[in-house]
GROMACS .gro file of C-alpha atoms in nm:
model
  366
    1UNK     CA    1   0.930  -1.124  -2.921
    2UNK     CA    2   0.577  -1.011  -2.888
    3UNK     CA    3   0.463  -0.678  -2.904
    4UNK     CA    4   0.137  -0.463  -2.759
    5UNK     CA    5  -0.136  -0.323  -2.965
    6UNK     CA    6  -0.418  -0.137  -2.814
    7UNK     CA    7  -0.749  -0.127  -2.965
    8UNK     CA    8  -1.019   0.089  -2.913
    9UNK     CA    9  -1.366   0.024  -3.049
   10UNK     CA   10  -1.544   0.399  -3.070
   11UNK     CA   11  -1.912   0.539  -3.149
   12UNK     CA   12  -1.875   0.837  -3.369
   13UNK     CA   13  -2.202   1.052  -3.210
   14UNK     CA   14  -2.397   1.265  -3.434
   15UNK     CA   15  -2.398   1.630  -3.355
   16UNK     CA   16  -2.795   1.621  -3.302
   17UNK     CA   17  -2.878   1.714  -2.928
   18UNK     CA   18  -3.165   1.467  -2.986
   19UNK     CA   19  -2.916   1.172  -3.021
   20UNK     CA   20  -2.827   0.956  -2.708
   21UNK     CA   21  -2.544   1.041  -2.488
   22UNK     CA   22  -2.219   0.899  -2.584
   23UNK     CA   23  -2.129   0.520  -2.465
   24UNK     CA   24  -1.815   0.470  -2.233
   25UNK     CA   25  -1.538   0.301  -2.431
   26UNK     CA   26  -1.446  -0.096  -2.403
   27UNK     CA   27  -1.136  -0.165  -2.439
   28UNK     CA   28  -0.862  -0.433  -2.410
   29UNK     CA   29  -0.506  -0.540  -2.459
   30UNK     CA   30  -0.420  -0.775  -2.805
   31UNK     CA   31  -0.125  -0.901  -2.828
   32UNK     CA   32   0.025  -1.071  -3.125
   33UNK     CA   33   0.284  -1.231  -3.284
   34UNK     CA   34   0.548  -0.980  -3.422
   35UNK     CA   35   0.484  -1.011  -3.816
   36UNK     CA   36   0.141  -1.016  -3.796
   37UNK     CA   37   0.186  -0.720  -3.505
   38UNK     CA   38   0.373  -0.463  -3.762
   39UNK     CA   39   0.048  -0.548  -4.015
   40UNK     CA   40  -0.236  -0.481  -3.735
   41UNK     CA   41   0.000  -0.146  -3.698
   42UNK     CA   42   0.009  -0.091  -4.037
   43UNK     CA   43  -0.371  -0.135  -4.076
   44UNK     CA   44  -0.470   0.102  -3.769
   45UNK     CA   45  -0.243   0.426  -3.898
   46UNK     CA   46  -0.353   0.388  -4.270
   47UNK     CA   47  -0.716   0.423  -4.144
   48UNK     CA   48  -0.845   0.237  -4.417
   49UNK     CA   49  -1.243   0.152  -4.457
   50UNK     CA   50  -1.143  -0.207  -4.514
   51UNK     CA   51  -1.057  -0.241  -4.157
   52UNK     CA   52  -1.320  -0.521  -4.088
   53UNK     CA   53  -1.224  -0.691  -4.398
   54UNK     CA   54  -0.831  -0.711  -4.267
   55UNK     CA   55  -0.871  -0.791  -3.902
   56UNK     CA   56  -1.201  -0.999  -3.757
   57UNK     CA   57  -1.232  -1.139  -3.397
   58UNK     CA   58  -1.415  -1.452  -3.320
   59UNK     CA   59  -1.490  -1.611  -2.935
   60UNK     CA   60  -1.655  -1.944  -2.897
   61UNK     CA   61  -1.916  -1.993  -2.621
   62UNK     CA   62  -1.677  -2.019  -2.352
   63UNK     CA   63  -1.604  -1.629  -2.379
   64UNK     CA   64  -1.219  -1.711  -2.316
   65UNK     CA   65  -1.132  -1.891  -2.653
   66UNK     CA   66  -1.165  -1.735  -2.999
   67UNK     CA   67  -0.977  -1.706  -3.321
   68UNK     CA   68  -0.845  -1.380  -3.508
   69UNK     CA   69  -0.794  -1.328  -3.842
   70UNK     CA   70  -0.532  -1.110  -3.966
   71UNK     CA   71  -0.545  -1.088  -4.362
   72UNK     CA   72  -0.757  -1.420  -4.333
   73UNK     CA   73  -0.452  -1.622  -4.132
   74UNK     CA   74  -0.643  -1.779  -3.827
   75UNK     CA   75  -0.447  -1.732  -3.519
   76UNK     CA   76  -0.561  -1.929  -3.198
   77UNK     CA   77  -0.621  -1.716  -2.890
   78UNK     CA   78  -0.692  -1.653  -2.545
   79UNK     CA   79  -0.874  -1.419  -2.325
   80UNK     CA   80  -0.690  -1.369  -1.971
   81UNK     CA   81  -0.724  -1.150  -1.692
   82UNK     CA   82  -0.454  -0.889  -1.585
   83UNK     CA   83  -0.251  -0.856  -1.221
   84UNK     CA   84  -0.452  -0.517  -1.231
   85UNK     CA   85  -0.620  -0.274  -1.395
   86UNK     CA   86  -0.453  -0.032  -1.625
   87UNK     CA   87  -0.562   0.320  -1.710
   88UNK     CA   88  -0.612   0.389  -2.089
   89UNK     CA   89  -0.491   0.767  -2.191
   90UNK     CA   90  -0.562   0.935  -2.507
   91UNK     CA   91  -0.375   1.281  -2.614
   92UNK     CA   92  -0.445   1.461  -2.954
   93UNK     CA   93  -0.174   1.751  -2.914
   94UNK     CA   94   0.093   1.505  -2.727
   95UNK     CA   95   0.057   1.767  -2.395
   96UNK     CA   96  -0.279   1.670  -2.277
   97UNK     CA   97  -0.410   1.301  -2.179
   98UNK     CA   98  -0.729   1.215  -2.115
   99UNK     CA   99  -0.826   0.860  -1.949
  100UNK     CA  100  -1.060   0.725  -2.171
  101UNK     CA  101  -1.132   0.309  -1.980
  102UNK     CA  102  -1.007   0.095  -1.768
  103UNK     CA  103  -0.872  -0.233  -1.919
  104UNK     CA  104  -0.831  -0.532  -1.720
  105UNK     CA  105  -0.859  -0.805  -1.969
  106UNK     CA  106  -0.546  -0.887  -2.221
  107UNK     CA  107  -0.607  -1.109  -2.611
  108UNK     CA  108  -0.300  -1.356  -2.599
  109UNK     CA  109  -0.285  -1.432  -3.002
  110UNK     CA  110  -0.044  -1.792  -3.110
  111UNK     CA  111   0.043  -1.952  -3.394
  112UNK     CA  112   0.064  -2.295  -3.252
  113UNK     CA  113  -0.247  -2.309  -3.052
  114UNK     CA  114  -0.548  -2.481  -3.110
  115UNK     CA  115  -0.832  -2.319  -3.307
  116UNK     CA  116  -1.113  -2.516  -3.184
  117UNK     CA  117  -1.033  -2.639  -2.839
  118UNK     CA  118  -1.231  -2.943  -2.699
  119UNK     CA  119  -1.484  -2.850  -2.425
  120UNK     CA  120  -1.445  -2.976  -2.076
  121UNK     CA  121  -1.687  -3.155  -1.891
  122UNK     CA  122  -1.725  -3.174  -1.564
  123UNK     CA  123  -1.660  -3.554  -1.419
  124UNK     CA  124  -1.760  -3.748  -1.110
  125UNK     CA  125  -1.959  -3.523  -0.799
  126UNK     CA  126  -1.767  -3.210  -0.882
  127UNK     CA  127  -2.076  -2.867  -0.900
  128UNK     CA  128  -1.996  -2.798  -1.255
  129UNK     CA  129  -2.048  -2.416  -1.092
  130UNK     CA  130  -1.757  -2.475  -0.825
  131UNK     CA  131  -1.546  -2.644  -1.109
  132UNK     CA  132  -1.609  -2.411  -1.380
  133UNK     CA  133  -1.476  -2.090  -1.132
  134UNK     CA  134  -1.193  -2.299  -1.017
  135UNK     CA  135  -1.061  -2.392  -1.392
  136UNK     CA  136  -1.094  -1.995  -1.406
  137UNK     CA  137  -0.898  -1.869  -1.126
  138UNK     CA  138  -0.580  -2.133  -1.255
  139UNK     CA  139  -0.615  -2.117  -1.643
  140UNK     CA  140  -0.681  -1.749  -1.718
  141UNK     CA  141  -0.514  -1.550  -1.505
  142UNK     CA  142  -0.231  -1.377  -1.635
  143UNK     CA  143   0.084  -1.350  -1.384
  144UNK     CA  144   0.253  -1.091  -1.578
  145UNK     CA  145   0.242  -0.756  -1.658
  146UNK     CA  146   0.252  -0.566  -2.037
  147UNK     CA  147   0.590  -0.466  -2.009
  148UNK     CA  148   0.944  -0.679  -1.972
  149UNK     CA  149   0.989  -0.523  -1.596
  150UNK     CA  150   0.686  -0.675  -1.496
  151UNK     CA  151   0.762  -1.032  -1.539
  152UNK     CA  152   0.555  -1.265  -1.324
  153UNK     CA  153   0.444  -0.981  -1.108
  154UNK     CA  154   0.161  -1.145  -0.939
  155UNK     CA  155   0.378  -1.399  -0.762
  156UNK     CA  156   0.674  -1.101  -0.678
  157UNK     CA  157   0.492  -0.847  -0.538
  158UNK     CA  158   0.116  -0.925  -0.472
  159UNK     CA  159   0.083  -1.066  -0.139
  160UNK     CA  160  -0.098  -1.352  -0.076
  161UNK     CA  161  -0.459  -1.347   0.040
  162UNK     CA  162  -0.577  -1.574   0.341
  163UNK     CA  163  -0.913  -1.778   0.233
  164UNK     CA  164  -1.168  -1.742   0.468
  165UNK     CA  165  -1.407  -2.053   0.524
  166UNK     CA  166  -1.769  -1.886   0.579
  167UNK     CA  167  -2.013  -2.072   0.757
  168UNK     CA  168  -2.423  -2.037   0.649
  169UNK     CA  169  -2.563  -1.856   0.977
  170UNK     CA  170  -2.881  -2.017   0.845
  171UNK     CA  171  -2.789  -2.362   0.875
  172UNK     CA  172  -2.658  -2.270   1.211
  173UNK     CA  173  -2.939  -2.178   1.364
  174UNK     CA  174  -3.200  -2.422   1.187
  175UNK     CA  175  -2.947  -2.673   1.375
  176UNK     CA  176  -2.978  -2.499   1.706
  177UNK     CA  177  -3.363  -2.473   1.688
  178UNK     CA  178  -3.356  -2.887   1.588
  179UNK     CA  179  -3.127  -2.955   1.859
  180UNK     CA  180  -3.362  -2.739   2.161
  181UNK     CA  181  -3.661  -2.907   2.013
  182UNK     CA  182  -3.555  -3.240   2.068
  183UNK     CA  183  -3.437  -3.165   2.430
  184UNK     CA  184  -3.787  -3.028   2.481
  185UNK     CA  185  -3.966  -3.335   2.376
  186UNK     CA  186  -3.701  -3.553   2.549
  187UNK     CA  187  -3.808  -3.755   2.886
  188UNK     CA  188  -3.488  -3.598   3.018
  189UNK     CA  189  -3.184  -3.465   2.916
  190UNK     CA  190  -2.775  -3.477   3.031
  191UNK     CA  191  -2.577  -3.207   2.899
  192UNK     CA  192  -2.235  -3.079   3.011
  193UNK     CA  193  -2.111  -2.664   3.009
  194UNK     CA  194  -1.746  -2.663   2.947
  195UNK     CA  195  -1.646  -2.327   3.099
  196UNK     CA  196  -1.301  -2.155   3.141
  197UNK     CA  197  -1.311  -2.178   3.545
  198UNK     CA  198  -1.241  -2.556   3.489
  199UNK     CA  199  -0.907  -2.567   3.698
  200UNK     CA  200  -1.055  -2.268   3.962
  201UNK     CA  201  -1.324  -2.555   4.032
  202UNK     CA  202  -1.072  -2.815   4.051
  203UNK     CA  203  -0.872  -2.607   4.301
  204UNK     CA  204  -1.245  -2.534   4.497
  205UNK     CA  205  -1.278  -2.946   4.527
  206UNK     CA  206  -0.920  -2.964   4.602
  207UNK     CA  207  -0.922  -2.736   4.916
  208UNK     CA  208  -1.265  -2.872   4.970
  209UNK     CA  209  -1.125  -3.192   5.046
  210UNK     CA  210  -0.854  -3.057   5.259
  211UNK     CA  211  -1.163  -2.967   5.494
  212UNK     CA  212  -1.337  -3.266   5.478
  213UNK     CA  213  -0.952  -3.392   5.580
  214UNK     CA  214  -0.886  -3.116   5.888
  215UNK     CA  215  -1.151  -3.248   6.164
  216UNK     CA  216  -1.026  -3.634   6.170
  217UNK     CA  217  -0.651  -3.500   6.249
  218UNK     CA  218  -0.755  -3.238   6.498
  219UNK     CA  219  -0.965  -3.545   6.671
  220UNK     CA  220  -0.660  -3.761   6.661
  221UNK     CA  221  -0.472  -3.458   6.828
  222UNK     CA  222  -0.737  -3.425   7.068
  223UNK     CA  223  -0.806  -3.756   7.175
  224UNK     CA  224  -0.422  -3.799   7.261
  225UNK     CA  225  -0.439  -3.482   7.444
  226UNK     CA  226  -0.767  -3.638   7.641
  227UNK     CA  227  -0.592  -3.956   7.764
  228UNK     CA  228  -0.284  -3.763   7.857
  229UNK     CA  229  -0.563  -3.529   8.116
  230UNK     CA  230  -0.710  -3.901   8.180
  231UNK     CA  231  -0.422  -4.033   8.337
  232UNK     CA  232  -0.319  -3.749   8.554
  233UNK     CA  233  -0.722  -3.728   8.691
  234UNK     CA  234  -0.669  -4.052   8.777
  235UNK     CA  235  -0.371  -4.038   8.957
  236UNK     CA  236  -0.506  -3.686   9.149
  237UNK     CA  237  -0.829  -3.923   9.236
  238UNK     CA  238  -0.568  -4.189   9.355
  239UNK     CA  239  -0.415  -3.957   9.580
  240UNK     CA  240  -0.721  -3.842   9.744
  241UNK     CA  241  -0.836  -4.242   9.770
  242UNK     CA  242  -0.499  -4.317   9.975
  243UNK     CA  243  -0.512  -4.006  10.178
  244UNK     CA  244  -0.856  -4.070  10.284
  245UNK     CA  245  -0.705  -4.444  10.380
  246UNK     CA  246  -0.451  -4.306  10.605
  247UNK     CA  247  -0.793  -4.124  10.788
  248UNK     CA  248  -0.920  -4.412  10.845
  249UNK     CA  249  -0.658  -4.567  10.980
  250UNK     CA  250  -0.587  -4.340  11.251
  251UNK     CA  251  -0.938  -4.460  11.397
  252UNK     CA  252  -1.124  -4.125  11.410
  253UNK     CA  253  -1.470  -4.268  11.501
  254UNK     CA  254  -1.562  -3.903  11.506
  255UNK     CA  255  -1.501  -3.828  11.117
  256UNK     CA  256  -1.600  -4.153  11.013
  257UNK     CA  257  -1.925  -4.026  10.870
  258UNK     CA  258  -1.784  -3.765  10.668
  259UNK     CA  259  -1.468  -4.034  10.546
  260UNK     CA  260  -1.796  -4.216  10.396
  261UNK     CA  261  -1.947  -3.946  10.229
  262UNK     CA  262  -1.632  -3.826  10.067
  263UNK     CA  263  -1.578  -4.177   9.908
  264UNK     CA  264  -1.924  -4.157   9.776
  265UNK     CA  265  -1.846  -3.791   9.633
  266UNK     CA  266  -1.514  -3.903   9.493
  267UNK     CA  267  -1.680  -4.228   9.342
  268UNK     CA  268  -1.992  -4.018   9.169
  269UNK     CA  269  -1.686  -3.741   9.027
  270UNK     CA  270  -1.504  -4.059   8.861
  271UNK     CA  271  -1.837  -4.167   8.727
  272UNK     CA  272  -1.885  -3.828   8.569
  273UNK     CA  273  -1.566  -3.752   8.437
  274UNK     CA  274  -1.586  -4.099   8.286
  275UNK     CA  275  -1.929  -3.952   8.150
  276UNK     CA  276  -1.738  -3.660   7.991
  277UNK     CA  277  -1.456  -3.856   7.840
  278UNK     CA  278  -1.678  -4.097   7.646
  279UNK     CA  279  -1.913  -3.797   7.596
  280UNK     CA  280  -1.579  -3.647   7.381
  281UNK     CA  281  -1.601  -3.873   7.089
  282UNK     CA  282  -1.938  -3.744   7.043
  283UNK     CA  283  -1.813  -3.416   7.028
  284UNK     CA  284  -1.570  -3.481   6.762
  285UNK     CA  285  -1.867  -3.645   6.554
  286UNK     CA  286  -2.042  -3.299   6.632
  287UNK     CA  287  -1.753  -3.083   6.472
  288UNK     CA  288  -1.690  -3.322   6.182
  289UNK     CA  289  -2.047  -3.290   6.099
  290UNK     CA  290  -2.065  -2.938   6.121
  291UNK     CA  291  -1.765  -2.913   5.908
  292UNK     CA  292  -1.918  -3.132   5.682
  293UNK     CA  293  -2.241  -2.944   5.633
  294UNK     CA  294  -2.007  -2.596   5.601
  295UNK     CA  295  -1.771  -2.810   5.339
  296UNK     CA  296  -2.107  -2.875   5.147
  297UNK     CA  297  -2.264  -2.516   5.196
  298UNK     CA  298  -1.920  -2.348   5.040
  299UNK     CA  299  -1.927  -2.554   4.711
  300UNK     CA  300  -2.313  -2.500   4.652
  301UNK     CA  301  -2.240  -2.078   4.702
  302UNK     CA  302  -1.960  -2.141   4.412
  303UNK     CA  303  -2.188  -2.334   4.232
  304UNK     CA  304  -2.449  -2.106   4.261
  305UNK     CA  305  -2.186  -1.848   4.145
  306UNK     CA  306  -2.061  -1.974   3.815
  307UNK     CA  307  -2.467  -2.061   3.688
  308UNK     CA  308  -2.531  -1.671   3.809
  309UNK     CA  309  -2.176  -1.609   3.543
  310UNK     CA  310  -2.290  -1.884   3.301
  311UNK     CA  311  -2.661  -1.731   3.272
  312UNK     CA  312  -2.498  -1.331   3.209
  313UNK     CA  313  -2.322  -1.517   2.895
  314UNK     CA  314  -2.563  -1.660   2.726
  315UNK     CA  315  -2.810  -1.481   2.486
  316UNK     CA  316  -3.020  -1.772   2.344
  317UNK     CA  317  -3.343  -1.714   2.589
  318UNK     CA  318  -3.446  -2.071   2.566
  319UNK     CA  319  -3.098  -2.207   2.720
  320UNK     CA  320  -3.137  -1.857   2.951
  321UNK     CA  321  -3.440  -1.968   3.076
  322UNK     CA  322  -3.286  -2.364   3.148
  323UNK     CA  323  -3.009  -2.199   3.343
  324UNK     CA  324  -3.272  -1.991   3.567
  325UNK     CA  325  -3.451  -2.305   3.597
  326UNK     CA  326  -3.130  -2.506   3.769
  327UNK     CA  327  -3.030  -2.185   3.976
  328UNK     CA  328  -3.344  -2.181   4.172
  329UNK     CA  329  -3.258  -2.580   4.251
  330UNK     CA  330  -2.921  -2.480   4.380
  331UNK     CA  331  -3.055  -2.175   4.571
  332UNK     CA  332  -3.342  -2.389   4.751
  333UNK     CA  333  -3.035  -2.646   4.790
  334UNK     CA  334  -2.790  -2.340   4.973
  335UNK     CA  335  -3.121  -2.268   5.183
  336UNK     CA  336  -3.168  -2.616   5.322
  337UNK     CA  337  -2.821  -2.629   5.409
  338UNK     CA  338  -2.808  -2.323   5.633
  339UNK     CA  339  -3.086  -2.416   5.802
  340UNK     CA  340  -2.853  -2.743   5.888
  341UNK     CA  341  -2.562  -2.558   5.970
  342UNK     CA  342  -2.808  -2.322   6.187
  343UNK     CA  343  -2.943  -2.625   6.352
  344UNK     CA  344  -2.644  -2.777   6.434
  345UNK     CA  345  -2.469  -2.506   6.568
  346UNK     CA  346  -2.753  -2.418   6.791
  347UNK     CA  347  -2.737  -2.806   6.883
  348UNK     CA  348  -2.345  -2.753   6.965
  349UNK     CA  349  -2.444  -2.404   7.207
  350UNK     CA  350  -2.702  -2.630   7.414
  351UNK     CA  351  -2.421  -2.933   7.472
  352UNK     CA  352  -2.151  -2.664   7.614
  353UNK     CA  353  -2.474  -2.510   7.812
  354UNK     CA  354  -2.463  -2.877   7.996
  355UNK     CA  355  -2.103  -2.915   8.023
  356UNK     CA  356  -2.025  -2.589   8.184
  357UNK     CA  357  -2.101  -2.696   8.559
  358UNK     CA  358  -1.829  -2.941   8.479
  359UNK     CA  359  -1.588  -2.691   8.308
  360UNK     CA  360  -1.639  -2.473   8.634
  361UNK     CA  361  -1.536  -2.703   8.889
  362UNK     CA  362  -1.200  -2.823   8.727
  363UNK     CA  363  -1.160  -2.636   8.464
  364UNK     CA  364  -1.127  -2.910   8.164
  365UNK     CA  365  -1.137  -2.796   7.807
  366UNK     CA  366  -1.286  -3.066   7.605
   0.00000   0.00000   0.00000
């Protein structure tokens, strides 16, 4: 069984006010074997001047290795750290404590340990800095308290601390400067922004498509709808071609004349409305190209809007100033294509200008 002694190394202070102030106390925990812990007792309550004579303390270079001498027996020991800092009290009446230091640090004292332990050297790549603190943190660090309660205490009730991996911010941006320097003196450069709005975009060229889609199946619609109005034209035109047969044949010399020109009339209608059906695939081409200009016009405005988004987030001026640069190419690109969509439309309103004689006398839709 071991048992605790605490030592405390003093300066006696002269009663001169010209002396220097009184030093803070050092102390620390040594522990010792139980024989040679009644002596050290012993030694400290007889208060005898041959103190240093009795009881020396030697540490080798290390600072965590030494060798105490207790009536000139060499003991082996070890300095480790404490789970925490304890407060060292000192009464003279047994009513009132003072707190004289702060000990953190504990002397483990063995029989069976070496006196001279070899020194470690650091082997392979291994910092002998990095090494040296890690052989610290495992070998002297104490994981229990001074009392029996307090057995392995550090692993019981101290919680365990997360290690954070710090990066050098100035590596960081020395990179970042290499990296914009290059792309300056490059020829030209491909790079790629990975935003969040990855699957709204996707959606965008989804429905976009879906446009693209809508004007060839609203032509198929149409042109079945077209040859449907053909054929009943045709049969109207029929009509009127037999009717103005039966005129004929009731030998009206008198309307004979008009019989003529109402052929002619009929003949130059069929020749337009043939006109106007062939003149229908060409508005279909109209629409899908005016769709088709729209289509493009929608995804450059939502292209337009996530650089405007992209250029708010970034604070490196350099890569601002990129961003600004491709902006003003996808503004000058939305321009262009309003102008086309302008174009076209007013392209579309002078066709139906044309057609509307037509639309007035029968009243076709196209």
């Amino acid at each position: 069984r071991n048992s605790t002694r605490q030592l405390t190394s003093q300066l006696v202070g002269s009663k001169n006010k010209d002396d220097a102030p009184h030093e803070l106390e050092s102390q620390f925990v040594l522990r010792l074997p139980t024989e040679y812990a009644s002596t050290v007792r012993c030694i400290a309550q007889s208060s005898s001047m041959n103190l240093k004579d009795r009881l020396t303390i030697e540490l080798h270079a290390d600072g965590r290795h030494g060798i105490v001498r207790v009536d000139r027996v060499p003991l082996a020991c070890k300095l480790v750290d404490l789970p925490c800092i304890l407060e060292s009290l000192k009464t003279v009446d047994k009513k009132t404590f003072y707190k004289t230091a702060d000990v953190c640090q504990m002397l483990v004292c063995t029989l069976d340990g070496d006196l001279y332990p070899p020194l470690e050297e650091p082997t392979g790549t291994v910092d002998p800095k990095k090494k040296k603190d890690k052989d610290k943190d495992k070998k002297f660090v104490w994981n229990h308290g001074i009392t029996c309660p307090l057995k392995n205490t550090r692993k019981r009730r101290f919680r365990k601390t997360a290690k954070k991996k710090y990066i050098e911010s100035p590596d960081v941006e020395k990179e970042v400067k290499r990296l914009l320097s290059t792309d300056a003196e490059a020829v030209s450069v491909r790079w790629e922004v990975i935003a969040e709005d990855e699957t709204k975009e996707a959606d965008n060229h989804g429905s976009l498509a879906n446009l693209d889609s809508s004007p060839g199946t609203s032509g198929h619609k149409m042109g079945h709808g077209s040859s449907a109005q053909r054929d009943e034209l045709r049969e109207i035109f029929n009509d009127i071609s037999s009717s103005s047969d039966d005129e004929e044949d009731e030998g009206d010399l008198r309307h004979e004349d008009e019989d003529l020109n109402i052929m002619d009339m009929e003949e130059d209608l069929v020749r337009q409305l043939q006109d106007k059906l062939n003149e229908s695939s060409d508005v279909m081409e109209y629409q899908m190209q005016i769709d088709g200009v729209k289509a493009k016009l929608k995804e450059t405005r939502a292209r337009k809007k996530q650089q405007e988004d992209l250029i708010m987030k970034v604070e490196n001026q350099a890569l601002k100033n990129r961003f600004q640069a491709l902006l003003n190419e996808i503004i000058h690109q939305e321009e262009r294509e309003m102008e086309q969509v302008t174009l076209s439309e007013e392209d579309w309103k002078g066709y139906f200008k044309t057609a509307s004689v037509y639309d007035l006398l029968f009243g076709y839709e196209l």
